[in-house]
Amino acid sequence: MKHLLLAITAAAPLIAPVHAAAETIYLTAGGMLDPAAGRIVENAALIIEDGKIVSVGTMSSLTAPEGAREITLSGKTVLPGLIDMHVHLTGDPTKGGGYSALGYPGERFVIWAVTNAEKTLMAGFTTVRNTGADGYEVLALRDAVNEGEIPGPRIFAAGPPVGIVGGHCSDNNYLPPEAEATGEGVATGPWEMRAKVRQNIKYGVDFIKTCSTGGVFSKGTLLGAPQGTPEELAAIVDEAHMRGLKVAVHAHGTIGIKNAIRAGADTIEHASYLDDEAISLAKRNGVYLSMDIYNTEYTLSEGEKNGVLEESLEKERQVGGVQRESFRKAVKAGAKVVFGTDAAIYPHGDNAMQFSRMVQFGMTPLQAIRAATSLAAEALGKSGDLGCLSAGCAADLIAVSGDPLDDVSALETVDFVMKEGVIYKGGAE
Ligand code: ARG
């Protein structure tokens, strides 16, 4: 008993508080950027109760409630916590390139995921969508974060991606036939696909991930070649939607992108080869495009050293520039482009590096910030709860120095992080 108590006491500082204590916080800052309003309000003040924002105003319009804990972020701009719509917390690019990933047991990936979750949160990303893992490990991570056992962002997890034999989702093709390796989500035909969706839902996933083309990092797959028939894709989407879950579809090539949209996809991941028809289909169907335009730089400079196959490097050389031009076209056409980076291909915690590329390829800083806040929340079905700074929103807040509307790279250095009213970084003034 004594040992147990000692263990609990010793472990206490490492354990993040489960819920925001029933406390009231009065937070003031040099400025505040609500993405919905789109401008910085100076001398901002916010009142937070039990992990939620209850009122928003200025230091002169809002006074500190009796007994409130005061947090002063002078000279800083407060924004909603950022949302990355495409990460793989189990992956580490320096250890998992090409064949090297096969040398690690599954447990190591889980350990990396724990540290990656913390790095992601400390970089200001208070919510992420984990768009696939080998099994159900990220669901356990999600629950451990939610129960305050480890620090991390709020996680929406997909579980094993559902996809065809030999496809980009789950199979990846690294091992020879005698290894008889097959991914957890691999299926053939609409009914088997439905069964995989049902299995994922049974174990508690938050959304379904599938693939309608090949990919850069799967062996022997082509970016332009569709994967899954329209019937298979429609079955996956129907089964997921029937159960109230959204579907994220990995698609680089044009035909696969259109197949996915026509099948009812909610988000298209990568969306590299967009033509005008694909863009208007996405717009007409209210589909969000999650385009990971930063990681190409990391792969092309570090990939070879990390063991990435030459085949993948060659695919990356082909797709990187094209995807950036597609991004420009999609933004210009007014498509809904959300912030998704595919962190794991590059180191977790560097997620915000993508903001400046989004501005370089056609967004205003405000559009890029909305892509990672209000628009991402909308894509998650969480408008008014996440990615916002008004009464009723979760108290997920970050603070940066400088004006991110002037220079969006200000988001690369986050000085303060709060999630659901709990401070994880800064705020000791
Ligand atoms: N997971 C994706 C794939 O393997 C990453 C693509 C990265 N490259 C890019 N230009 N977005 O296909």
PDB file of C-alpha atoms in Angstrom, residues 7 29-30 37 49 72 113 131-132 168 180-182 219 233 244 299 317 335 374-375 379 382 388 422:
ATOM      1  CA  ALA A   7       4.320   5.565  -6.751  1.00  0.00           C
ATOM      2  CA  ALA A  29      -3.481  39.382 -24.049  1.00  0.00           C
ATOM      3  CA  GLY A  30      -1.981  42.091 -26.252  1.00  0.00           C
ATOM      4  CA  ALA A  37     -13.933  37.870 -37.275  1.00  0.00           C
ATOM      5  CA  GLU A  49     -14.997  28.390 -16.978  1.00  0.00           C
ATOM      6  CA  THR A  72      -1.575  37.777 -18.525  1.00  0.00           C
ATOM      7  CA  ALA A 113       3.262   8.085 -30.583  1.00  0.00           C
ATOM      8  CA  THR A 131      -5.492   9.357 -40.516  1.00  0.00           C
ATOM      9  CA  GLY A 132      -4.549   5.728 -40.033  1.00  0.00           C
ATOM     10  CA  HIS A 168      -1.615   2.054 -50.423  1.00  0.00           C
ATOM     11  CA  GLU A 180       2.311 -13.490 -45.984  1.00  0.00           C
ATOM     12  CA  ALA A 181       1.966  -9.995 -44.570  1.00  0.00           C
ATOM     13  CA  THR A 182      -1.330  -8.225 -44.982  1.00  0.00           C
ATOM     14  CA  LYS A 219       5.894   0.075 -52.826  1.00  0.00           C
ATOM     15  CA  LEU A 233     -15.665   3.030 -52.397  1.00  0.00           C
ATOM     16  CA  GLY A 244     -22.571   8.626 -38.480  1.00  0.00           C
ATOM     17  CA  THR A 299      11.422  14.056 -48.017  1.00  0.00           C
ATOM     18  CA  ARG A 317       9.969  14.417 -57.186  1.00  0.00           C
ATOM     19  CA  ALA A 335     -12.525  25.176 -52.834  1.00  0.00           C
ATOM     20  CA  SER A 374     -12.618  27.329 -38.199  1.00  0.00           C
ATOM     21  CA  LEU A 375     -12.609  25.461 -41.535  1.00  0.00           C
ATOM     22  CA  ALA A 379     -14.724  19.560 -41.689  1.00  0.00           C
ATOM     23  CA  LYS A 382     -17.227  20.634 -34.722  1.00  0.00           C
ATOM     24  CA  CYS A 388     -13.179  29.371 -32.535  1.00  0.00           C
ATOM     25  CA  VAL A 422      -5.600  23.422 -18.853  1.00  0.00           C
TER      26      VAL A 422
END
